[in-house]
């Protein structure tokens, strides 16, 4: 079988076209990945202590906005709706810990910008808050958050890094922390 020059040119053009299509698809996939990474939030939460008192801080160490979808604070089957419930639970006999000395920032259903730090609560040092700081480690937390592209993660006090979620769990309003 003899191939003429037109057939060879047509076959070469077909091969080049298939290669160009493959490269374009790969390039688009890489660009989508870069887009996701360019708006990736990375939340971290933890207790902080200083000479003035202690509290819980949340930091967005990523490069994108973090939309807070859900916060749960609990011990076992007991879920709390605010910090005063946590304090009443841990410090049954406390009379001096109240909103008079408690600084609280609501975070549920909020947005954290890249680099933003939020103190969810802060208490000054007193004899009772020193005792509370020793007991606060019994309390667990879970925060669900998403990027602007609806990629979602969970942070909690059992893992030192965000856990990717396939989809957000159904929110049970009775277990939400506000």
Short mmCIF file of N, CA and C in Angstrom, two decimals:
data_model
loop_
_atom_site.label_atom_id
_atom_site.label_comp_id
_atom_site.label_asym_id
_atom_site.label_seq_id
_atom_site.Cartn_x
_atom_site.Cartn_y
_atom_site.Cartn_z
N UNK A 1 0.85 -1.16 0.00
CA UNK A 1 0.00 0.00 0.00
C UNK A 1 0.90 1.23 0.00
N UNK A 2 0.60 2.09 -0.89
CA UNK A 2 1.42 3.28 -1.08
C UNK A 2 0.66 4.50 -0.52
N UNK A 3 1.32 5.24 0.36
CA UNK A 3 0.72 6.43 0.95
C UNK A 3 1.20 7.65 0.19
N UNK A 4 0.27 8.48 -0.21
CA UNK A 4 0.68 9.70 -0.88
C UNK A 4 0.94 10.79 0.15
N UNK A 5 1.50 11.87 -0.27
CA UNK A 5 1.88 12.95 0.65
C UNK A 5 0.66 13.58 1.33
N UNK A 6 -0.47 13.67 0.68
CA UNK A 6 -1.69 14.24 1.29
C UNK A 6 -2.16 13.40 2.47
N UNK A 7 -2.09 12.08 2.32
CA UNK A 7 -2.50 11.18 3.41
C UNK A 7 -1.56 11.32 4.60
N UNK A 8 -0.25 11.40 4.33
CA UNK A 8 0.72 11.57 5.42
C UNK A 8 0.51 12.89 6.16
N UNK A 9 0.26 13.94 5.42
CA UNK A 9 0.03 15.26 6.03
C UNK A 9 -1.26 15.21 6.88
N UNK A 10 -2.29 14.55 6.37
CA UNK A 10 -3.56 14.45 7.11
C UNK A 10 -3.37 13.65 8.39
N UNK A 11 -2.62 12.53 8.32
CA UNK A 11 -2.36 11.73 9.52
C UNK A 11 -1.53 12.52 10.53
N UNK A 12 -0.53 13.23 10.08
CA UNK A 12 0.29 14.05 10.98
C UNK A 12 -0.55 15.13 11.64
N UNK A 13 -1.44 15.76 10.87
CA UNK A 13 -2.33 16.79 11.44
C UNK A 13 -3.25 16.18 12.48
N UNK A 14 -3.75 14.96 12.25
CA UNK A 14 -4.61 14.28 13.21
C UNK A 14 -3.86 14.00 14.51
N UNK A 15 -2.63 13.50 14.41
CA UNK A 15 -1.82 13.21 15.60
C UNK A 15 -1.54 14.49 16.38
N UNK A 16 -1.16 15.55 15.67
CA UNK A 16 -0.88 16.83 16.33
C UNK A 16 -2.14 17.36 17.00
N UNK A 17 -3.29 17.23 16.35
CA UNK A 17 -4.56 17.70 16.94
C UNK A 17 -4.91 16.93 18.21
N UNK A 18 -4.75 15.61 18.19
CA UNK A 18 -5.03 14.79 19.39
C UNK A 18 -4.08 15.18 20.52
N UNK A 19 -2.82 15.39 20.21
CA UNK A 19 -1.85 15.82 21.23
C UNK A 19 -2.23 17.19 21.80
N UNK A 20 -2.63 18.11 20.95
CA UNK A 20 -3.03 19.45 21.40
C UNK A 20 -4.27 19.38 22.28
N UNK A 21 -5.21 18.51 21.93
CA UNK A 21 -6.41 18.33 22.76
C UNK A 21 -6.04 17.80 24.13
N UNK A 22 -5.16 16.80 24.17
CA UNK A 22 -4.72 16.22 25.43
C UNK A 22 -4.04 17.28 26.30
N UNK A 23 -3.17 18.07 25.72
CA UNK A 23 -2.47 19.13 26.46
C UNK A 23 -3.46 20.17 26.97
N UNK A 24 -4.45 20.54 26.18
CA UNK A 24 -5.46 21.52 26.60
C UNK A 24 -6.27 21.01 27.78
N UNK A 25 -6.65 19.74 27.75
CA UNK A 25 -7.41 19.15 28.86
C UNK A 25 -6.56 19.14 30.13
N UNK A 26 -5.29 18.75 30.00
CA UNK A 26 -4.39 18.75 31.16
C UNK A 26 -4.20 20.16 31.72
N UNK A 27 -4.03 21.12 30.84
CA UNK A 27 -3.85 22.51 31.24
C UNK A 27 -5.08 23.03 32.00
N UNK A 28 -6.27 22.70 31.51
CA UNK A 28 -7.50 23.13 32.18
C UNK A 28 -7.60 22.50 33.57
N UNK A 29 -7.23 21.23 33.69
CA UNK A 29 -7.26 20.57 35.00
C UNK A 29 -6.29 21.23 35.98
N UNK A 30 -5.11 21.55 35.50
CA UNK A 30 -4.10 22.21 36.35
C UNK A 30 -4.60 23.59 36.77
N UNK A 31 -5.22 24.32 35.86
CA UNK A 31 -5.74 25.66 36.19
C UNK A 31 -6.86 25.57 37.23
N UNK A 32 -7.73 24.56 37.14
CA UNK A 32 -8.78 24.38 38.15
C UNK A 32 -8.17 24.09 39.51
N UNK A 33 -7.13 23.26 39.53
CA UNK A 33 -6.44 22.95 40.79
C UNK A 33 -5.80 24.21 41.36
N UNK A 34 -5.16 25.02 40.52
CA UNK A 34 -4.55 26.26 40.98
C UNK A 34 -5.61 27.22 41.52
N UNK A 35 -6.76 27.26 40.87
CA UNK A 35 -7.85 28.13 41.33
C UNK A 35 -8.31 27.70 42.72
N UNK A 36 -8.49 26.40 42.94
CA UNK A 36 -8.91 25.90 44.25
C UNK A 36 -7.86 26.25 45.33
N UNK A 37 -6.59 26.03 45.00
CA UNK A 37 -5.52 26.29 45.96
C UNK A 37 -5.41 27.78 46.26
N UNK A 38 -5.71 28.63 45.29
CA UNK A 38 -5.56 30.08 45.51
C UNK A 38 -6.62 30.64 46.45
N UNK A 39 -7.67 29.88 46.73
CA UNK A 39 -8.69 30.36 47.69
C UNK A 39 -8.88 29.35 48.82
N UNK A 40 -7.87 28.58 49.13
CA UNK A 40 -7.92 27.53 50.14
C UNK A 40 -7.81 28.12 51.55
N UNK A 41 -8.86 28.00 52.37
CA UNK A 41 -8.74 28.41 53.76
C UNK A 41 -8.12 27.27 54.59
N UNK A 42 -7.50 27.59 55.67
CA UNK A 42 -6.89 26.58 56.55
C UNK A 42 -7.10 27.03 57.99
N UNK A 43 -8.16 26.52 58.63
CA UNK A 43 -8.46 26.91 60.00
C UNK A 43 -7.68 26.08 61.00
N UNK A 44 -7.30 26.73 62.07
CA UNK A 44 -6.70 26.08 63.23
C UNK A 44 -7.37 26.68 64.45
N UNK A 45 -7.60 25.86 65.46
CA UNK A 45 -8.22 26.34 66.70
C UNK A 45 -7.44 25.78 67.87
N UNK A 46 -7.42 26.53 68.94
CA UNK A 46 -6.73 26.05 70.13
C UNK A 46 -6.85 27.02 71.29
N UNK A 47 -6.58 26.49 72.45
CA UNK A 47 -6.61 27.29 73.66
C UNK A 47 -5.32 28.10 73.74
N UNK A 48 -5.44 29.35 74.18
CA UNK A 48 -4.25 30.17 74.38
C UNK A 48 -4.20 30.64 75.82
N UNK A 49 -3.00 30.88 76.31
CA UNK A 49 -2.76 31.34 77.67
C UNK A 49 -1.76 32.48 77.60
N UNK A 50 -2.01 33.52 78.38
CA UNK A 50 -1.03 34.59 78.52
C UNK A 50 -1.13 35.15 79.93
N UNK A 51 -0.40 36.22 80.22
CA UNK A 51 -0.37 36.75 81.58
C UNK A 51 -1.71 37.37 82.00
N UNK A 52 -2.55 37.72 81.03
CA UNK A 52 -3.84 38.35 81.34
C UNK A 52 -4.97 37.36 81.52
N UNK A 53 -4.86 36.15 80.90
CA UNK A 53 -5.94 35.17 81.00
C UNK A 53 -5.77 34.07 79.98
N UNK A 54 -6.89 33.43 79.64
CA UNK A 54 -6.85 32.34 78.66
C UNK A 54 -8.14 32.36 77.85
N UNK A 55 -8.13 31.59 76.76
CA UNK A 55 -9.32 31.51 75.93
C UNK A 55 -9.12 30.55 74.78
N UNK A 56 -10.05 30.62 73.83
CA UNK A 56 -10.01 29.78 72.64
C UNK A 56 -9.91 30.70 71.43
N UNK A 57 -8.94 30.41 70.56
CA UNK A 57 -8.68 31.24 69.39
C UNK A 57 -8.83 30.39 68.13
N UNK A 58 -9.40 30.98 67.09
CA UNK A 58 -9.48 30.36 65.76
C UNK A 58 -8.72 31.24 64.79
N UNK A 59 -7.87 30.63 63.96
CA UNK A 59 -7.03 31.36 63.03
C UNK A 59 -7.21 30.77 61.63
N UNK A 60 -7.39 31.65 60.64
CA UNK A 60 -7.41 31.21 59.25
C UNK A 60 -6.01 31.43 58.69
N UNK A 61 -5.23 30.37 58.66
CA UNK A 61 -3.86 30.43 58.16
C UNK A 61 -3.76 30.20 56.66
N UNK A 62 -4.90 30.09 55.98
CA UNK A 62 -4.90 29.86 54.54
C UNK A 62 -4.88 31.15 53.76
N UNK A 63 -5.15 31.05 52.46
CA UNK A 63 -5.12 32.22 51.58
C UNK A 63 -6.51 32.64 51.11
N UNK A 64 -7.55 31.93 51.54
CA UNK A 64 -8.91 32.26 51.12
C UNK A 64 -9.86 32.40 52.28
N UNK A 65 -11.07 32.87 51.98
CA UNK A 65 -12.11 33.02 53.00
C UNK A 65 -12.56 31.66 53.50
N UNK A 66 -12.86 31.58 54.79
CA UNK A 66 -13.43 30.38 55.41
C UNK A 66 -14.84 30.72 55.88
N UNK A 67 -15.83 30.06 55.29
CA UNK A 67 -17.22 30.24 55.72
C UNK A 67 -17.51 29.20 56.79
N UNK A 68 -17.81 29.68 58.00
CA UNK A 68 -18.12 28.77 59.10
C UNK A 68 -19.55 28.29 58.92
N UNK A 69 -19.72 26.98 58.81
CA UNK A 69 -21.04 26.40 58.58
C UNK A 69 -21.66 25.88 59.86
N UNK A 70 -20.83 25.36 60.77
CA UNK A 70 -21.36 24.71 61.96
C UNK A 70 -20.28 24.67 63.04
N UNK A 71 -20.67 24.89 64.28
CA UNK A 71 -19.78 24.73 65.43
C UNK A 71 -20.53 23.91 66.47
N UNK A 72 -19.86 22.90 66.99
CA UNK A 72 -20.43 22.10 68.06
C UNK A 72 -19.40 22.01 69.18
N UNK A 73 -19.87 22.23 70.40
CA UNK A 73 -19.04 22.12 71.60
C UNK A 73 -19.75 21.12 72.50
N UNK A 74 -19.01 20.10 72.96
CA UNK A 74 -19.68 19.00 73.66
C UNK A 74 -18.73 18.24 74.57
N UNK A 75 -19.34 17.46 75.47
CA UNK A 75 -18.64 16.43 76.22
C UNK A 75 -19.55 15.22 76.23
N UNK A 76 -19.11 14.14 75.62
CA UNK A 76 -19.95 12.95 75.51
C UNK A 76 -21.22 13.27 74.73
N UNK A 77 -22.37 13.03 75.35
CA UNK A 77 -23.67 13.31 74.72
C UNK A 77 -24.20 14.69 75.08
N UNK A 78 -23.48 15.43 75.90
CA UNK A 78 -23.92 16.77 76.34
C UNK A 78 -23.39 17.83 75.37
N UNK A 79 -24.31 18.51 74.66
CA UNK A 79 -23.94 19.59 73.74
C UNK A 79 -24.28 20.93 74.37
N UNK A 80 -23.43 21.93 74.11
CA UNK A 80 -23.60 23.25 74.70
C UNK A 80 -23.96 24.27 73.62
N UNK A 81 -24.77 25.25 73.99
CA UNK A 81 -25.18 26.26 73.01
C UNK A 81 -24.39 27.56 73.15
N UNK A 82 -23.74 27.78 74.31
CA UNK A 82 -22.91 28.98 74.48
C UNK A 82 -21.90 28.75 75.60
N UNK A 83 -21.00 29.71 75.78
CA UNK A 83 -19.92 29.54 76.76
C UNK A 83 -20.40 29.53 78.20
N UNK A 84 -21.46 30.24 78.50
CA UNK A 84 -21.97 30.19 79.88
C UNK A 84 -22.46 28.80 80.25
N UNK A 85 -23.04 28.07 79.30
CA UNK A 85 -23.43 26.68 79.56
C UNK A 85 -22.21 25.83 79.85
N UNK A 86 -21.13 26.04 79.10
CA UNK A 86 -19.89 25.30 79.34
C UNK A 86 -19.37 25.61 80.74
N UNK A 87 -19.35 26.88 81.09
CA UNK A 87 -18.85 27.28 82.40
C UNK A 87 -19.74 26.72 83.51
N UNK A 88 -21.05 26.80 83.36
CA UNK A 88 -21.96 26.23 84.37
C UNK A 88 -21.75 24.73 84.52
N UNK A 89 -21.48 24.05 83.42
CA UNK A 89 -21.27 22.60 83.44
C UNK A 89 -19.97 22.24 84.16
N UNK A 90 -18.90 22.98 83.85
CA UNK A 90 -17.59 22.68 84.43
C UNK A 90 -17.40 23.26 85.83
N UNK A 91 -18.07 24.37 86.10
CA UNK A 91 -17.89 25.09 87.36
C UNK A 91 -19.25 25.26 88.04
N UNK A 92 -19.80 24.18 88.53
CA UNK A 92 -21.16 24.18 89.10
C UNK A 92 -21.31 25.22 90.21
N UNK A 93 -20.30 25.39 91.03
CA UNK A 93 -20.39 26.31 92.17
C UNK A 93 -19.90 27.72 91.86
N UNK A 94 -19.58 28.00 90.61
CA UNK A 94 -19.04 29.31 90.27
C UNK A 94 -20.10 30.40 90.38
N UNK A 95 -19.68 31.52 90.96
CA UNK A 95 -20.58 32.68 91.05
C UNK A 95 -19.95 33.92 90.43
N UNK A 96 -18.64 33.88 90.21
CA UNK A 96 -17.98 35.08 89.71
C UNK A 96 -17.71 35.06 88.21
N UNK A 97 -17.91 33.91 87.55
CA UNK A 97 -17.68 33.86 86.11
C UNK A 97 -19.01 34.10 85.41
N UNK A 98 -19.08 35.25 84.74
CA UNK A 98 -20.31 35.62 84.04
C UNK A 98 -19.92 36.49 82.84
N UNK A 99 -20.92 37.00 82.15
CA UNK A 99 -20.63 37.88 81.02
C UNK A 99 -19.97 39.19 81.46
N UNK A 100 -19.92 39.45 82.76
CA UNK A 100 -19.22 40.64 83.25
C UNK A 100 -17.71 40.55 82.98
N UNK A 101 -17.16 39.34 83.03
CA UNK A 101 -15.72 39.18 82.79
C UNK A 101 -15.42 38.36 81.54
N UNK A 102 -16.43 37.71 80.95
CA UNK A 102 -16.24 36.85 79.79
C UNK A 102 -16.34 37.66 78.51
N UNK A 103 -15.30 37.57 77.67
CA UNK A 103 -15.33 38.20 76.35
C UNK A 103 -15.62 37.10 75.33
N UNK A 104 -16.65 37.30 74.51
CA UNK A 104 -17.08 36.29 73.55
C UNK A 104 -17.21 36.91 72.16
N UNK A 105 -16.77 36.19 71.14
CA UNK A 105 -16.99 36.57 69.75
C UNK A 105 -17.76 35.45 69.09
N UNK A 106 -18.94 35.77 68.57
CA UNK A 106 -19.74 34.77 67.86
C UNK A 106 -19.09 34.47 66.53
N UNK A 107 -18.97 33.20 66.22
CA UNK A 107 -18.29 32.80 65.00
C UNK A 107 -19.17 31.96 64.09
N UNK A 108 -20.19 31.31 64.65
CA UNK A 108 -21.04 30.41 63.86
C UNK A 108 -21.70 31.17 62.72
N UNK A 109 -21.63 30.60 61.53
CA UNK A 109 -22.16 31.16 60.29
C UNK A 109 -21.47 32.47 59.91
N UNK A 110 -20.25 32.66 60.38
CA UNK A 110 -19.47 33.83 60.03
C UNK A 110 -18.45 33.50 58.96
N UNK A 111 -17.62 34.48 58.63
CA UNK A 111 -16.58 34.32 57.61
C UNK A 111 -15.27 34.83 58.20
N UNK A 112 -14.22 34.05 58.04
CA UNK A 112 -12.88 34.47 58.46
C UNK A 112 -12.05 34.74 57.23
N UNK A 113 -11.46 35.92 57.16
CA UNK A 113 -10.58 36.27 56.05
C UNK A 113 -9.24 35.59 56.24
N UNK A 114 -8.48 35.50 55.18
CA UNK A 114 -7.14 34.93 55.25
C UNK A 114 -6.31 35.70 56.27
N UNK A 115 -5.65 34.98 57.17
CA UNK A 115 -4.82 35.60 58.19
C UNK A 115 -5.57 36.11 59.41
N UNK A 116 -6.88 36.05 59.40
CA UNK A 116 -7.66 36.59 60.52
C UNK A 116 -7.61 35.66 61.73
N UNK A 117 -7.52 36.28 62.92
CA UNK A 117 -7.54 35.58 64.20
C UNK A 117 -8.76 36.05 64.98
N UNK A 118 -9.51 35.11 65.52
CA UNK A 118 -10.69 35.45 66.30
C UNK A 118 -10.60 34.73 67.64
N UNK A 119 -10.76 35.50 68.70
CA UNK A 119 -10.84 34.91 70.03
C UNK A 119 -12.31 34.57 70.29
N UNK A 120 -12.62 33.28 70.28
CA UNK A 120 -14.01 32.88 70.51
C UNK A 120 -14.43 33.23 71.94
N UNK A 121 -13.53 33.02 72.89
CA UNK A 121 -13.79 33.50 74.25
C UNK A 121 -12.46 33.79 74.92
N UNK A 122 -12.53 34.66 75.92
CA UNK A 122 -11.36 34.99 76.72
C UNK A 122 -11.83 35.32 78.13
N UNK A 123 -11.10 34.80 79.11
CA UNK A 123 -11.38 35.08 80.52
C UNK A 123 -10.12 35.57 81.20
N UNK A 124 -10.23 36.57 82.07
CA UNK A 124 -9.05 37.01 82.83
C UNK A 124 -8.76 36.01 83.95
N UNK A 125 -7.53 36.05 84.44
CA UNK A 125 -7.15 35.15 85.53
C UNK A 125 -7.80 35.57 86.85
N UNK A 126 -8.50 34.64 87.47
CA UNK A 126 -8.99 34.74 88.85
C UNK A 126 -8.78 33.35 89.45
N UNK A 127 -9.06 33.18 90.72
CA UNK A 127 -8.94 31.85 91.32
C UNK A 127 -9.87 30.86 90.62
N UNK A 128 -11.10 31.29 90.29
CA UNK A 128 -12.04 30.38 89.63
C UNK A 128 -11.67 30.11 88.18
N UNK A 129 -11.17 31.11 87.46
CA UNK A 129 -10.82 30.86 86.06
C UNK A 129 -9.57 29.99 85.95
N UNK A 130 -8.68 30.04 86.96
CA UNK A 130 -7.53 29.12 86.97
C UNK A 130 -8.02 27.67 87.08
N UNK A 131 -9.00 27.45 87.92
CA UNK A 131 -9.59 26.12 88.06
C UNK A 131 -10.30 25.72 86.76
N UNK A 132 -11.02 26.65 86.15
CA UNK A 132 -11.70 26.38 84.89
C UNK A 132 -10.71 26.04 83.78
N UNK A 133 -9.56 26.72 83.74
CA UNK A 133 -8.56 26.45 82.70
C UNK A 133 -8.04 25.02 82.79
N UNK A 134 -8.02 24.44 83.99
CA UNK A 134 -7.60 23.05 84.15
C UNK A 134 -8.69 22.08 83.69
N UNK A 135 -9.94 22.48 83.78
CA UNK A 135 -11.06 21.60 83.42
C UNK A 135 -11.49 21.72 81.96
N UNK A 136 -11.13 22.81 81.30
CA UNK A 136 -11.64 23.08 79.95
C UNK A 136 -11.18 22.03 78.94
N UNK A 137 -10.10 21.32 79.24
CA UNK A 137 -9.60 20.28 78.34
C UNK A 137 -10.56 19.11 78.17
N UNK A 138 -11.53 18.98 79.06
CA UNK A 138 -12.54 17.91 78.95
C UNK A 138 -13.53 18.18 77.83
N UNK A 139 -13.63 19.44 77.41
CA UNK A 139 -14.63 19.85 76.43
C UNK A 139 -14.08 19.65 75.02
N UNK A 140 -14.91 19.10 74.15
CA UNK A 140 -14.54 18.86 72.75
C UNK A 140 -15.23 19.87 71.86
N UNK A 141 -14.64 20.11 70.69
CA UNK A 141 -15.27 20.99 69.72
C UNK A 141 -15.11 20.42 68.32
N UNK A 142 -16.01 20.84 67.44
CA UNK A 142 -16.00 20.44 66.04
C UNK A 142 -16.47 21.65 65.24
N UNK A 143 -15.68 22.05 64.25
CA UNK A 143 -16.02 23.19 63.39
C UNK A 143 -16.03 22.71 61.94
N UNK A 144 -17.15 22.95 61.25
CA UNK A 144 -17.23 22.66 59.81
C UNK A 144 -17.14 23.99 59.08
N UNK A 145 -16.29 24.05 58.06
CA UNK A 145 -16.14 25.27 57.27
C UNK A 145 -15.91 24.93 55.82
N UNK A 146 -16.17 25.91 54.94
CA UNK A 146 -16.05 25.69 53.49
C UNK A 146 -15.33 26.87 52.84
N UNK A 147 -14.75 26.59 51.68
CA UNK A 147 -14.17 27.65 50.85
C UNK A 147 -15.27 28.24 49.97
N UNK A 148 -14.93 29.24 49.20
CA UNK A 148 -15.90 29.84 48.29
C UNK A 148 -16.32 28.89 47.18
N UNK A 149 -15.49 27.88 46.89
CA UNK A 149 -15.84 26.88 45.87
C UNK A 149 -16.56 25.67 46.47
N UNK A 150 -16.98 25.80 47.74
CA UNK A 150 -17.74 24.76 48.45
C UNK A 150 -16.94 23.50 48.74
N UNK A 151 -15.61 23.60 48.77
CA UNK A 151 -14.81 22.52 49.34
C UNK A 151 -14.93 22.70 50.85
N UNK A 152 -15.14 21.60 51.59
CA UNK A 152 -15.43 21.72 53.03
C UNK A 152 -14.48 20.85 53.85
N UNK A 153 -14.27 21.29 55.10
CA UNK A 153 -13.39 20.61 56.04
C UNK A 153 -13.98 20.64 57.43
N UNK A 154 -13.40 19.82 58.29
CA UNK A 154 -13.73 19.83 59.71
C UNK A 154 -12.43 19.96 60.48
N UNK A 155 -12.47 20.80 61.53
CA UNK A 155 -11.38 20.80 62.51
C UNK A 155 -12.00 20.41 63.84
N UNK A 156 -11.21 19.75 64.67
CA UNK A 156 -11.66 19.38 66.00
C UNK A 156 -10.45 19.26 66.90
N UNK A 157 -10.69 19.03 68.18
CA UNK A 157 -9.56 18.97 69.11
C UNK A 157 -8.88 17.60 69.11
N UNK A 158 -9.29 16.68 68.23
CA UNK A 158 -8.64 15.37 68.15
C UNK A 158 -7.64 15.28 67.00
N UNK A 159 -7.72 16.21 66.05
CA UNK A 159 -6.85 16.18 64.88
C UNK A 159 -6.07 17.49 64.80
N UNK A 160 -4.83 17.41 64.39
CA UNK A 160 -4.03 18.64 64.30
C UNK A 160 -4.07 19.25 62.90
N UNK A 161 -4.95 18.74 62.03
CA UNK A 161 -5.09 19.31 60.69
C UNK A 161 -6.53 19.19 60.23
N UNK A 162 -6.94 20.07 59.30
CA UNK A 162 -8.30 20.00 58.77
C UNK A 162 -8.56 18.66 58.07
N UNK A 163 -9.76 18.13 58.27
CA UNK A 163 -10.17 16.87 57.66
C UNK A 163 -11.10 17.21 56.49
N UNK A 164 -10.73 16.83 55.25
CA UNK A 164 -11.61 17.12 54.11
C UNK A 164 -12.93 16.36 54.23
N UNK A 165 -14.02 17.01 53.84
CA UNK A 165 -15.35 16.40 53.89
C UNK A 165 -15.87 16.27 52.46
N UNK A 166 -16.46 15.12 52.15
CA UNK A 166 -17.11 14.95 50.85
C UNK A 166 -18.31 15.89 50.74
N UNK A 167 -19.09 15.96 51.81
CA UNK A 167 -20.20 16.90 51.90
C UNK A 167 -20.42 17.23 53.37
N UNK A 168 -21.03 18.36 53.62
CA UNK A 168 -21.30 18.77 54.99
C UNK A 168 -22.32 17.84 55.63
N UNK A 169 -22.11 17.46 56.89
CA UNK A 169 -23.14 16.68 57.57
C UNK A 169 -24.38 17.54 57.82
N UNK A 170 -25.52 16.89 57.95
CA UNK A 170 -26.76 17.61 58.23
C UNK A 170 -26.62 18.31 59.58
N UNK A 171 -27.00 19.57 59.62
CA UNK A 171 -26.86 20.36 60.84
C UNK A 171 -28.05 20.12 61.75
N UNK A 172 -27.77 19.69 62.97
CA UNK A 172 -28.79 19.51 64.00
C UNK A 172 -28.77 20.77 64.86
N UNK A 173 -29.76 21.64 64.69
CA UNK A 173 -29.80 22.93 65.39
C UNK A 173 -29.70 22.78 66.90
N UNK A 174 -30.20 21.66 67.46
CA UNK A 174 -30.16 21.48 68.92
C UNK A 174 -28.75 21.26 69.43
N UNK A 175 -27.80 20.96 68.54
CA UNK A 175 -26.41 20.70 68.94
C UNK A 175 -25.48 21.86 68.56
N UNK A 176 -26.03 22.92 67.98
CA UNK A 176 -25.20 24.02 67.51
C UNK A 176 -24.77 24.93 68.65
N UNK A 177 -23.58 25.49 68.50
CA UNK A 177 -22.99 26.40 69.47
C UNK A 177 -23.02 27.80 68.89
N UNK A 178 -23.58 28.75 69.63
CA UNK A 178 -23.70 30.12 69.13
C UNK A 178 -23.02 31.12 70.02
#
